[in-house]
Amino acid sequence: MSRCGRRMVSCDPSKSIVCDLPTDILHRILELMPIKYAARTSTLSKQWSQLWYKLPHLVFDHLFFQYVSNIGDSAARIIRKILMQHTGPILGFHLVSETHVLSQSDVDKCIILASNRGIQKLTLNVANDELYTLSDSIFTCAMLTHLKLSRCIVKFPDGTQFPNLVSLQLEDAAIDRSKETTLILPMLETLELKFCVDVDYVHIVSPKLVNLSMLSSYTITFKCFNVNMIFRKIKHLCLDGSSLKNLESVPMPDRLDVSLNLQSLKICELKISVKRIICALCLLRNSPNLIELDIDEVVKVDKTVYHTTELLDYLSKAEKEVSEALKLVRTVRLGKFKGTSTEMYLIQVILAHSPKLERMIIQQKMQKLERCDEILKELISYHRASLNAEIKYT
């Protein structure tokens, strides 16, 4: 009899070869299924039953919650049952309920059950009417390597340590501001903060940080780059328009006190103005290793003739600063391209002042075909400082 169970007794042996695959591959197959189908495999045979009860990564996503709603059952009850019947380590636990409401108590119980199983990757995004307050049991998970939290209140105990954490992502999160705390993350490489509040109340110690993304979450000033070791060591930085706006709220230096270690800079929703352009140029000029520039979207602050003329006038007079900022850049990506005159002029300036440029990638929004051809023809006509520069218009 095949190890796959009775249903495969009369099957061609070649069709049951999946049963002889290594356990980690079989687990991976189950993880790629919606969890309701993965659970059903436990009825096939003893082998599949053991695979299910020891599945190392559990994902409760929108497909799971949709299934629960259709059968009229309790999502919290089913999740707890699965966790209590689980017999192996739980290396990954992902709870994403964007529409289904779970109570604070229900989430706490799930986190407690999962946290005692050597968890390494945890994702939590609960769609409650009020922000979920993160359970203290998470701070005992010393094996965590990846932590992604959304729509929650985080109260870090002072001196909190995650000795193995490599990636920390917080979105729509609020940090408890009752007191300033220190978060020790010696192995952290990636930190992403998106629409978070009161991040200023946490002092993060992360000597190995390489990737930093801060979108509408932190009041960044040029002083941060001068005195904060995190900003001075990172290689990949992602900011948004509000971050540049904060930079321009204080006197802008021509030079920072230190050179930055940036290799790539991404700016999301760049709201064009002279002051924001000056801020961006300052960062670029103080990053001698920077080779990639990514502008996710160009947004006009004011469409009046005066502001457009002011921007064009500044860029025409700041050739030295622009050339210095772009002298080593090899790749430029412009996302959500709409074909506006401001975007076209920005591309023209970049092409004319980037002697090392290899690729200019322009990713458009929906445009009429005839307009696309017209734009591409104009782009090709622009002067390029680099003979090797290639324009990809998609």
mmCIF file of C-alpha atoms in Angstrom:
data_model
loop_
_atom_site.group_PDB
_atom_site.id
_atom_site.type_symbol
_atom_site.label_atom_id
_atom_site.label_comp_id
_atom_site.label_asym_id
_atom_site.label_seq_id
_atom_site.Cartn_x
_atom_site.Cartn_y
_atom_site.Cartn_z
ATOM 1 C CA MET A 1 0.000 0.000 0.000
ATOM 2 C CA SER A 2 1.243 3.492 -0.809
ATOM 3 C CA ARG A 3 2.212 5.628 2.174
ATOM 4 C CA CYS A 4 -0.184 8.268 0.852
ATOM 5 C CA GLY A 5 -3.182 6.243 2.095
ATOM 6 C CA ARG A 6 -5.886 3.928 0.827
ATOM 7 C CA ARG A 7 -7.083 6.226 -1.923
ATOM 8 C CA MET A 8 -3.815 5.667 -3.794
ATOM 9 C CA VAL A 9 -3.634 1.866 -3.577
ATOM 10 C CA SER A 10 -4.479 1.362 -7.240
ATOM 11 C CA CYS A 11 -2.607 4.423 -8.474
ATOM 12 C CA ASP A 12 0.478 4.318 -10.623
ATOM 13 C CA PRO A 13 3.516 4.338 -8.268
ATOM 14 C CA SER A 14 4.974 7.297 -10.177
ATOM 15 C CA LYS A 15 2.006 9.416 -9.067
ATOM 16 C CA SER A 16 2.711 8.789 -5.391
ATOM 17 C CA ILE A 17 6.330 9.869 -5.567
ATOM 18 C CA VAL A 18 5.362 13.075 -3.723
ATOM 19 C CA CYS A 19 5.091 10.981 -0.556
ATOM 20 C CA ASP A 20 8.787 10.175 -0.733
ATOM 21 C CA LEU A 21 9.878 13.808 -0.847
ATOM 22 C CA PRO A 22 11.829 15.194 2.132
ATOM 23 C CA THR A 23 9.712 16.462 5.011
ATOM 24 C CA ASP A 24 10.783 20.087 4.570
ATOM 25 C CA ILE A 25 9.589 20.037 0.935
ATOM 26 C CA LEU A 26 6.254 18.484 1.914
ATOM 27 C CA HIS A 27 5.858 21.168 4.584
ATOM 28 C CA ARG A 28 6.580 23.810 1.978
ATOM 29 C CA ILE A 29 3.869 22.366 -0.274
ATOM 30 C CA LEU A 30 1.353 22.594 2.580
ATOM 31 C CA GLU A 31 2.426 26.152 3.400
ATOM 32 C CA LEU A 32 1.647 27.243 -0.148
ATOM 33 C CA MET A 33 -1.945 26.005 0.222
ATOM 34 C CA PRO A 34 -4.753 27.954 1.898
ATOM 35 C CA ILE A 35 -4.694 26.659 5.449
ATOM 36 C CA LYS A 36 -8.151 25.012 5.179
ATOM 37 C CA TYR A 37 -6.830 22.738 2.401
ATOM 38 C CA ALA A 38 -3.606 22.046 4.271
ATOM 39 C CA ALA A 39 -5.660 20.900 7.260
ATOM 40 C CA ARG A 40 -7.704 18.512 5.101
ATOM 41 C CA THR A 41 -4.576 16.617 4.035
ATOM 42 C CA SER A 42 -4.366 15.258 7.584
ATOM 43 C CA THR A 43 -7.192 12.813 6.699
ATOM 44 C CA LEU A 44 -5.218 11.189 3.852
ATOM 45 C CA SER A 45 -2.909 9.061 5.975
ATOM 46 C CA LYS A 46 -0.898 8.969 9.151
ATOM 47 C CA GLN A 47 2.056 10.483 7.318
ATOM 48 C CA TRP A 48 0.056 13.490 6.149
ATOM 49 C CA SER A 49 -1.549 13.820 9.582
ATOM 50 C CA GLN A 50 1.905 14.113 11.183
ATOM 51 C CA LEU A 51 2.951 16.633 8.541
ATOM 52 C CA TRP A 52 -0.050 18.815 9.314
ATOM 53 C CA TYR A 53 0.341 18.726 13.081
ATOM 54 C CA LYS A 54 4.017 19.681 12.756
ATOM 55 C CA LEU A 55 3.619 22.330 10.049
ATOM 56 C CA PRO A 56 6.263 24.932 11.036
ATOM 57 C CA HIS A 57 4.623 27.998 9.431
ATOM 58 C CA LEU A 58 0.959 28.840 10.044
ATOM 59 C CA VAL A 59 -0.737 31.547 7.953
ATOM 60 C CA PHE A 60 -4.190 32.818 8.910
ATOM 61 C CA ASP A 61 -4.944 35.324 6.154
ATOM 62 C CA HIS A 62 -7.975 36.728 4.325
ATOM 63 C CA LEU A 63 -8.680 33.338 2.706
ATOM 64 C CA PHE A 64 -8.926 31.706 6.123
ATOM 65 C CA PHE A 65 -11.196 34.404 7.560
ATOM 66 C CA GLN A 66 -13.388 34.339 4.456
ATOM 67 C CA TYR A 67 -13.767 30.573 4.865
ATOM 68 C CA VAL A 68 -14.665 30.964 8.545
ATOM 69 C CA SER A 69 -17.295 33.579 7.713
ATOM 70 C CA ASN A 70 -18.832 31.323 5.073
ATOM 71 C CA ILE A 71 -19.249 28.403 7.481
ATOM 72 C CA GLY A 72 -20.393 30.645 10.336
ATOM 73 C CA ASP A 73 -17.763 29.472 12.823
ATOM 74 C CA SER A 74 -15.483 31.331 15.261
ATOM 75 C CA ALA A 75 -12.081 32.206 13.820
ATOM 76 C CA ALA A 76 -10.536 32.544 17.291
ATOM 77 C CA ARG A 77 -11.800 29.091 18.317
ATOM 78 C CA ILE A 78 -10.402 27.417 15.187
ATOM 79 C CA ILE A 79 -7.015 29.125 15.517
ATOM 80 C CA ARG A 80 -6.716 28.130 19.187
ATOM 81 C CA LYS A 81 -7.672 24.541 18.338
ATOM 82 C CA ILE A 82 -5.016 24.338 15.619
ATOM 83 C CA LEU A 83 -2.369 25.773 17.952
ATOM 84 C CA MET A 84 -3.291 23.447 20.834
ATOM 85 C CA GLN A 85 -3.198 20.358 18.592
ATOM 86 C CA HIS A 86 0.124 21.359 17.050
ATOM 87 C CA THR A 87 2.942 19.053 18.134
ATOM 88 C CA GLY A 88 6.034 20.622 16.588
ATOM 89 C CA PRO A 89 7.844 23.957 16.697
ATOM 90 C CA ILE A 90 5.994 26.949 15.241
ATOM 91 C CA LEU A 91 8.657 28.898 13.397
ATOM 92 C CA GLY A 92 6.234 31.262 11.681
ATOM 93 C CA PHE A 93 2.858 32.597 12.851
ATOM 94 C CA HIS A 94 1.039 35.082 10.611
ATOM 95 C CA LEU A 95 -2.315 36.524 11.709
ATOM 96 C CA VAL A 96 -3.744 38.968 9.171
ATOM 97 C CA SER A 97 -7.430 39.825 9.620
ATOM 98 C CA GLU A 98 -8.040 42.988 7.608
ATOM 99 C CA THR A 99 -11.830 42.757 7.924
ATOM 100 C CA HIS A 100 -12.594 40.106 10.559
ATOM 101 C CA VAL A 101 -12.620 41.467 14.121
ATOM 102 C CA LEU A 102 -10.762 39.582 16.867
ATOM 103 C CA SER A 103 -10.950 40.657 20.497
ATOM 104 C CA GLN A 104 -7.894 41.674 22.505
ATOM 105 C CA SER A 105 -8.317 38.519 24.605
ATOM 106 C CA ASP A 106 -8.543 36.259 21.537
ATOM 107 C CA VAL A 107 -5.350 37.681 20.029
ATOM 108 C CA ASP A 108 -3.518 37.461 23.362
ATOM 109 C CA LYS A 109 -4.346 33.759 23.725
ATOM 110 C CA CYS A 110 -3.154 33.013 20.187
ATOM 111 C CA ILE A 111 0.094 34.902 20.720
ATOM 112 C CA ILE A 112 0.764 33.127 24.020
ATOM 113 C CA LEU A 113 0.219 29.698 22.440
ATOM 114 C CA ALA A 114 2.479 30.515 19.486
ATOM 115 C CA SER A 115 5.202 32.257 21.485
ATOM 116 C CA ASN A 116 6.036 29.124 23.468
ATOM 117 C CA ARG A 117 7.020 27.157 20.348
ATOM 118 C CA GLY A 118 10.333 28.741 19.356
ATOM 119 C CA ILE A 119 8.701 31.255 17.009
ATOM 120 C CA GLN A 120 11.040 33.037 14.575
ATOM 121 C CA LYS A 121 8.694 34.969 12.269
ATOM 122 C CA LEU A 122 5.600 36.783 13.519
ATOM 123 C CA THR A 123 3.124 38.905 11.543
ATOM 124 C CA LEU A 124 0.224 40.577 13.319
ATOM 125 C CA ASN A 125 -2.395 42.753 11.617
ATOM 126 C CA VAL A 126 -5.730 42.813 13.413
ATOM 127 C CA ALA A 127 -8.643 44.882 12.098
ATOM 128 C CA ASN A 128 -10.258 45.917 15.361
ATOM 129 C CA ASP A 129 -12.105 49.184 15.937
ATOM 130 C CA GLU A 130 -9.375 50.137 18.412
ATOM 131 C CA LEU A 131 -5.658 49.494 18.193
ATOM 132 C CA TYR A 132 -4.614 46.151 19.640
ATOM 133 C CA THR A 133 -2.234 46.438 22.601
ATOM 134 C CA LEU A 134 0.703 44.121 21.987
ATOM 135 C CA SER A 135 0.945 41.225 24.421
ATOM 136 C CA ASP A 136 3.954 41.209 26.746
ATOM 137 C CA SER A 137 4.570 37.557 25.843
ATOM 138 C CA ILE A 138 6.107 38.704 22.550
ATOM 139 C CA PHE A 139 9.024 40.272 24.403
ATOM 140 C CA THR A 140 10.028 36.831 25.698
ATOM 141 C CA CYS A 141 10.481 35.433 22.165
ATOM 142 C CA ALA A 142 14.272 35.491 22.025
ATOM 143 C CA MET A 143 14.386 33.466 18.794
ATOM 144 C CA LEU A 144 12.439 36.024 16.720
ATOM 145 C CA THR A 145 14.165 36.970 13.464
ATOM 146 C CA HIS A 146 11.289 38.764 11.676
ATOM 147 C CA LEU A 147 8.601 40.853 13.380
ATOM 148 C CA LYS A 148 5.857 42.688 11.464
ATOM 149 C CA LEU A 149 3.221 44.558 13.482
ATOM 150 C CA SER A 150 0.320 46.633 12.160
ATOM 151 C CA ARG A 151 -2.463 48.597 13.832
ATOM 152 C CA CYS A 152 -1.305 48.090 17.396
ATOM 153 C CA ILE A 153 -0.021 49.846 20.503
ATOM 154 C CA VAL A 154 3.491 48.812 21.477
ATOM 155 C CA LYS A 155 4.791 49.179 25.020
ATOM 156 C CA PHE A 156 8.460 48.247 24.914
ATOM 157 C CA PRO A 157 9.831 47.422 28.389
ATOM 158 C CA ASP A 158 13.009 49.438 28.902
ATOM 159 C CA GLY A 159 16.048 47.474 27.797
ATOM 160 C CA THR A 160 14.007 45.123 25.572
ATOM 161 C CA GLN A 161 16.299 42.827 23.627
ATOM 162 C CA PHE A 162 15.635 40.729 20.547
ATOM 163 C CA PRO A 163 19.087 39.180 20.117
ATOM 164 C CA ASN A 164 18.262 37.472 16.789
ATOM 165 C CA LEU A 165 15.873 39.964 15.183
ATOM 166 C CA VAL A 166 16.887 40.743 11.585
ATOM 167 C CA SER A 167 13.803 42.617 10.342
ATOM 168 C CA LEU A 168 11.359 44.888 12.214
ATOM 169 C CA GLN A 169 8.336 46.388 10.429
ATOM 170 C CA LEU A 170 5.808 48.652 12.148
ATOM 171 C CA GLU A 171 2.793 50.089 10.323
ATOM 172 C CA ASP A 172 0.016 52.269 11.767
ATOM 173 C CA ALA A 173 1.517 51.559 15.187
ATOM 174 C CA ALA A 174 1.598 53.766 18.259
ATOM 175 C CA ILE A 175 4.515 53.655 20.682
ATOM 176 C CA ASP A 176 3.707 54.079 24.357
ATOM 177 C CA ARG A 177 4.992 57.526 25.305
ATOM 178 C CA SER A 178 4.725 57.208 29.080
ATOM 179 C CA LYS A 179 8.532 56.955 29.201
ATOM 180 C CA GLU A 180 11.488 56.781 26.863
ATOM 181 C CA THR A 181 12.814 53.256 26.331
ATOM 182 C CA THR A 182 15.845 51.567 24.818
ATOM 183 C CA LEU A 183 15.391 48.770 22.287
ATOM 184 C CA ILE A 184 18.495 46.603 21.804
ATOM 185 C CA LEU A 185 18.610 44.860 18.424
ATOM 186 C CA PRO A 186 22.198 43.712 17.809
ATOM 187 C CA MET A 187 21.429 41.734 14.614
ATOM 188 C CA LEU A 188 18.838 44.065 13.040
ATOM 189 C CA GLU A 189 19.423 44.738 9.332
ATOM 190 C CA THR A 190 16.051 46.127 8.179
ATOM 191 C CA LEU A 191 13.821 48.661 9.964
ATOM 192 C CA GLU A 192 10.577 49.871 8.347
ATOM 193 C CA LEU A 193 8.328 52.449 9.994
ATOM 194 C CA LYS A 194 5.140 53.458 8.190
ATOM 195 C CA PHE A 195 2.544 55.852 9.611
ATOM 196 C CA CYS A 196 3.736 55.318 13.182
ATOM 197 C CA VAL A 197 3.461 57.802 16.031
ATOM 198 C CA ASP A 198 5.770 58.614 18.958
ATOM 199 C CA VAL A 199 8.705 56.677 17.515
ATOM 200 C CA ASP A 200 10.877 59.432 19.031
ATOM 201 C CA TYR A 201 10.335 57.859 22.464
ATOM 202 C CA VAL A 202 12.326 54.735 21.564
ATOM 203 C CA HIS A 203 16.102 54.716 21.373
ATOM 204 C CA ILE A 204 17.098 51.902 19.031
ATOM 205 C CA VAL A 205 20.528 50.302 19.324
ATOM 206 C CA SER A 206 21.188 48.448 16.055
ATOM 207 C CA PRO A 207 24.849 48.455 14.969
ATOM 208 C CA LYS A 208 24.195 46.226 11.918
ATOM 209 C CA LEU A 209 21.298 48.197 10.420
ATOM 210 C CA VAL A 210 21.554 48.419 6.622
ATOM 211 C CA ASN A 211 18.016 49.210 5.370
ATOM 212 C CA LEU A 212 15.914 52.014 6.837
ATOM 213 C CA SER A 213 12.455 53.049 5.620
ATOM 214 C CA MET A 214 10.630 55.891 7.374
ATOM 215 C CA LEU A 215 7.295 56.992 5.949
ATOM 216 C CA SER A 216 5.336 59.610 7.929
ATOM 217 C CA SER A 217 6.715 58.257 11.194
ATOM 218 C CA TYR A 218 9.623 60.272 12.529
ATOM 219 C CA THR A 219 10.710 63.896 12.662
ATOM 220 C CA ILE A 220 13.961 63.761 10.702
ATOM 221 C CA THR A 221 16.285 66.744 10.700
ATOM 222 C CA PHE A 222 19.733 67.202 9.239
ATOM 223 C CA LYS A 223 21.026 66.983 12.811
ATOM 224 C CA CYS A 224 19.954 63.303 12.837
ATOM 225 C CA PHE A 225 22.412 62.552 10.050
ATOM 226 C CA ASN A 226 25.203 64.352 11.911
ATOM 227 C CA VAL A 227 24.786 62.807 15.371
ATOM 228 C CA ASN A 228 22.779 59.578 15.024
ATOM 229 C CA MET A 229 24.949 56.577 14.143
ATOM 230 C CA ILE A 230 21.973 54.787 12.556
ATOM 231 C CA PHE A 231 21.644 57.432 9.854
ATOM 232 C CA ARG A 232 25.377 57.543 9.284
ATOM 233 C CA LYS A 233 25.796 53.783 8.722
ATOM 234 C CA ILE A 234 22.759 52.700 6.688
ATOM 235 C CA LYS A 235 23.227 51.790 3.022
ATOM 236 C CA HIS A 236 19.623 51.963 1.811
ATOM 237 C CA LEU A 237 17.246 54.755 2.867
ATOM 238 C CA CYS A 238 13.575 55.285 1.980
ATOM 239 C CA LEU A 239 11.863 58.584 2.843
ATOM 240 C CA ASP A 240 8.636 60.250 1.794
ATOM 241 C CA GLY A 241 7.571 63.787 1.004
ATOM 242 C CA SER A 242 6.708 64.570 4.614
ATOM 243 C CA SER A 243 10.246 63.619 5.689
ATOM 244 C CA LEU A 244 11.737 66.077 3.203
ATOM 245 C CA LYS A 245 9.238 68.674 4.415
ATOM 246 C CA ASN A 246 10.536 68.202 7.964
ATOM 247 C CA LEU A 247 14.101 68.573 6.724
ATOM 248 C CA GLU A 248 13.282 71.915 5.139
ATOM 249 C CA SER A 249 11.671 73.212 8.352
ATOM 250 C CA VAL A 250 15.101 74.100 9.755
ATOM 251 C CA PRO A 251 18.009 75.974 8.115
ATOM 252 C CA MET A 252 19.442 73.720 5.423
ATOM 253 C CA PRO A 253 23.208 73.234 5.490
ATOM 254 C CA ASP A 254 25.226 73.166 2.313
ATOM 255 C CA ARG A 255 27.157 70.235 3.764
ATOM 256 C CA LEU A 256 26.632 67.739 6.568
ATOM 257 C CA ASP A 257 29.333 67.312 9.194
ATOM 258 C CA VAL A 258 29.859 63.695 8.101
ATOM 259 C CA SER A 259 29.720 61.661 4.910
ATOM 260 C CA LEU A 260 26.850 59.192 4.673
ATOM 261 C CA ASN A 261 27.244 55.545 3.691
ATOM 262 C CA LEU A 262 24.165 55.473 1.445
ATOM 263 C CA GLN A 263 24.231 53.336 -1.676
ATOM 264 C CA SER A 264 20.579 53.901 -2.596
ATOM 265 C CA LEU A 265 17.970 56.548 -1.817
ATOM 266 C CA LYS A 266 14.234 56.108 -2.408
ATOM 267 C CA ILE A 267 11.814 59.027 -2.138
ATOM 268 C CA CYS A 268 8.075 58.292 -2.127
ATOM 269 C CA GLU A 269 5.606 60.973 -3.209
ATOM 270 C CA LEU A 270 8.148 63.686 -3.912
ATOM 271 C CA LYS A 271 6.180 66.916 -3.749
ATOM 272 C CA ILE A 272 8.124 69.206 -6.006
ATOM 273 C CA SER A 273 9.326 72.494 -4.542
ATOM 274 C CA VAL A 274 12.649 74.305 -4.510
ATOM 275 C CA LYS A 275 13.210 73.605 -0.809
ATOM 276 C CA ARG A 276 12.526 69.881 -1.139
ATOM 277 C CA ILE A 277 14.847 69.649 -4.134
ATOM 278 C CA ILE A 278 17.574 71.391 -2.109
ATOM 279 C CA CYS A 279 17.064 68.877 0.728
ATOM 280 C CA ALA A 280 17.306 65.921 -1.649
ATOM 281 C CA LEU A 281 20.441 67.353 -3.281
ATOM 282 C CA CYS A 282 22.036 67.810 0.149
ATOM 283 C CA LEU A 283 21.528 64.120 0.964
ATOM 284 C CA LEU A 284 22.845 63.050 -2.430
ATOM 285 C CA ARG A 285 25.900 65.306 -2.291
ATOM 286 C CA ASN A 286 26.849 63.929 1.121
ATOM 287 C CA SER A 287 26.565 60.298 -0.040
ATOM 288 C CA PRO A 288 29.745 59.559 -2.014
ATOM 289 C CA ASN A 289 28.828 55.864 -2.442
ATOM 290 C CA LEU A 290 25.302 56.390 -3.751
ATOM 291 C CA ILE A 291 24.615 54.639 -7.066
ATOM 292 C CA GLU A 292 20.802 54.187 -7.077
ATOM 293 C CA LEU A 293 18.073 56.846 -6.964
ATOM 294 C CA ASP A 294 14.412 55.831 -6.818
ATOM 295 C CA ILE A 295 11.619 58.426 -7.012
ATOM 296 C CA ASP A 296 8.357 56.567 -6.486
ATOM 297 C CA GLU A 297 6.098 59.406 -7.594
ATOM 298 C CA VAL A 298 6.412 63.090 -8.408
ATOM 299 C CA VAL A 299 3.560 65.176 -7.049
ATOM 300 C CA LYS A 300 3.078 68.865 -7.756
ATOM 301 C CA VAL A 301 2.533 71.080 -4.724
ATOM 302 C CA ASP A 302 1.335 74.015 -6.776
ATOM 303 C CA LYS A 303 0.563 74.111 -10.479
ATOM 304 C CA THR A 304 0.857 77.874 -10.799
ATOM 305 C CA VAL A 305 3.235 79.320 -13.330
ATOM 306 C CA TYR A 306 5.154 81.096 -10.561
ATOM 307 C CA HIS A 307 6.166 77.944 -8.697
ATOM 308 C CA THR A 308 7.081 76.091 -11.881
ATOM 309 C CA THR A 309 9.206 79.019 -13.036
ATOM 310 C CA GLU A 310 10.863 79.216 -9.596
ATOM 311 C CA LEU A 311 11.849 75.531 -9.765
ATOM 312 C CA LEU A 312 13.199 75.770 -13.315
ATOM 313 C CA ASP A 313 15.121 78.904 -12.415
ATOM 314 C CA TYR A 314 16.760 77.255 -9.396
ATOM 315 C CA LEU A 315 17.795 74.112 -11.274
ATOM 316 C CA SER A 316 19.262 76.153 -14.111
ATOM 317 C CA LYS A 317 21.470 78.015 -11.598
ATOM 318 C CA ALA A 318 22.421 74.988 -9.461
ATOM 319 C CA GLU A 319 24.269 72.987 -12.105
ATOM 320 C CA LYS A 320 27.296 72.508 -9.864
ATOM 321 C CA GLU A 321 25.237 71.091 -6.994
ATOM 322 C CA VAL A 322 23.183 68.876 -9.304
ATOM 323 C CA SER A 323 26.279 67.504 -11.054
ATOM 324 C CA GLU A 324 27.963 66.737 -7.736
ATOM 325 C CA ALA A 325 24.820 64.991 -6.440
ATOM 326 C CA LEU A 326 24.466 62.742 -9.499
ATOM 327 C CA LYS A 327 28.094 62.126 -10.433
ATOM 328 C CA LEU A 328 28.157 58.418 -9.405
ATOM 329 C CA VAL A 329 24.513 57.445 -9.899
ATOM 330 C CA ARG A 330 24.130 54.395 -12.155
ATOM 331 C CA THR A 331 20.442 53.572 -11.854
ATOM 332 C CA VAL A 332 17.453 55.905 -11.632
ATOM 333 C CA ARG A 333 13.858 54.726 -11.364
ATOM 334 C CA LEU A 334 10.859 57.024 -11.693
ATOM 335 C CA GLY A 335 7.603 55.353 -10.655
ATOM 336 C CA LYS A 336 3.942 56.241 -11.285
ATOM 337 C CA PHE A 337 5.007 58.446 -14.161
ATOM 338 C CA LYS A 338 2.225 60.661 -15.540
ATOM 339 C CA GLY A 339 4.086 62.551 -18.239
ATOM 340 C CA THR A 340 3.749 66.016 -16.682
ATOM 341 C CA SER A 341 6.045 68.850 -17.712
ATOM 342 C CA THR A 342 7.645 68.824 -14.249
ATOM 343 C CA GLU A 343 8.487 65.122 -14.511
ATOM 344 C CA MET A 344 9.854 65.555 -18.018
ATOM 345 C CA TYR A 345 12.099 68.405 -16.926
ATOM 346 C CA LEU A 346 13.325 66.420 -13.906
ATOM 347 C CA ILE A 347 14.277 63.520 -16.206
ATOM 348 C CA GLN A 348 16.025 65.925 -18.548
ATOM 349 C CA VAL A 349 18.106 67.326 -15.667
ATOM 350 C CA ILE A 350 19.041 63.854 -14.378
ATOM 351 C CA LEU A 351 20.103 62.602 -17.815
ATOM 352 C CA ALA A 352 22.206 65.712 -18.452
ATOM 353 C CA HIS A 353 24.112 65.517 -15.133
ATOM 354 C CA SER A 354 24.689 61.769 -14.586
ATOM 355 C CA PRO A 355 27.942 60.754 -16.332
ATOM 356 C CA LYS A 356 27.894 57.216 -14.846
ATOM 357 C CA LEU A 357 24.227 56.500 -15.555
ATOM 358 C CA GLU A 358 23.490 53.044 -16.997
ATOM 359 C CA ARG A 359 19.721 52.715 -16.624
ATOM 360 C CA MET A 360 16.834 55.180 -16.435
ATOM 361 C CA ILE A 361 13.704 53.140 -15.657
ATOM 362 C CA ILE A 362 10.402 54.983 -16.094
ATOM 363 C CA GLN A 363 7.290 53.123 -14.957
ATOM 364 C CA GLN A 364 4.159 54.860 -16.162
ATOM 365 C CA LYS A 365 0.612 55.075 -14.975
ATOM 366 C CA MET A 366 -2.133 54.329 -17.486
ATOM 367 C CA GLN A 367 -1.596 56.416 -20.617
ATOM 368 C CA LYS A 368 -3.066 56.418 -24.090
ATOM 369 C CA LEU A 369 -0.844 54.642 -26.616
ATOM 370 C CA GLU A 370 -0.349 57.707 -28.807
ATOM 371 C CA ARG A 371 0.728 59.736 -25.776
ATOM 372 C CA CYS A 372 3.236 57.021 -24.811
ATOM 373 C CA ASP A 373 4.868 57.169 -28.220
ATOM 374 C CA GLU A 374 5.051 60.952 -28.020
ATOM 375 C CA ILE A 375 6.672 60.861 -24.562
ATOM 376 C CA LEU A 376 9.178 58.189 -25.544
ATOM 377 C CA LYS A 377 10.211 60.159 -28.617
ATOM 378 C CA GLU A 378 10.869 63.223 -26.455
ATOM 379 C CA LEU A 379 12.789 61.221 -23.838
ATOM 380 C CA ILE A 380 15.082 59.749 -26.472
ATOM 381 C CA SER A 381 15.860 63.244 -27.764
ATOM 382 C CA TYR A 382 17.227 64.451 -24.388
ATOM 383 C CA HIS A 383 20.974 64.984 -24.008
ATOM 384 C CA ARG A 384 22.697 62.296 -21.923
ATOM 385 C CA ALA A 385 25.933 62.861 -20.020
ATOM 386 C CA SER A 386 26.528 59.105 -20.134
ATOM 387 C CA LEU A 387 26.954 57.402 -23.493
ATOM 388 C CA ASN A 388 25.922 54.119 -21.832
ATOM 389 C CA ALA A 389 22.628 55.410 -20.423
ATOM 390 C CA GLU A 390 19.659 53.260 -21.423
ATOM 391 C CA ILE A 391 16.059 54.422 -21.057
ATOM 392 C CA LYS A 392 13.472 51.767 -20.216
ATOM 393 C CA TYR A 393 9.920 53.086 -20.530
ATOM 394 C CA THR A 394 7.350 50.594 -19.267
#
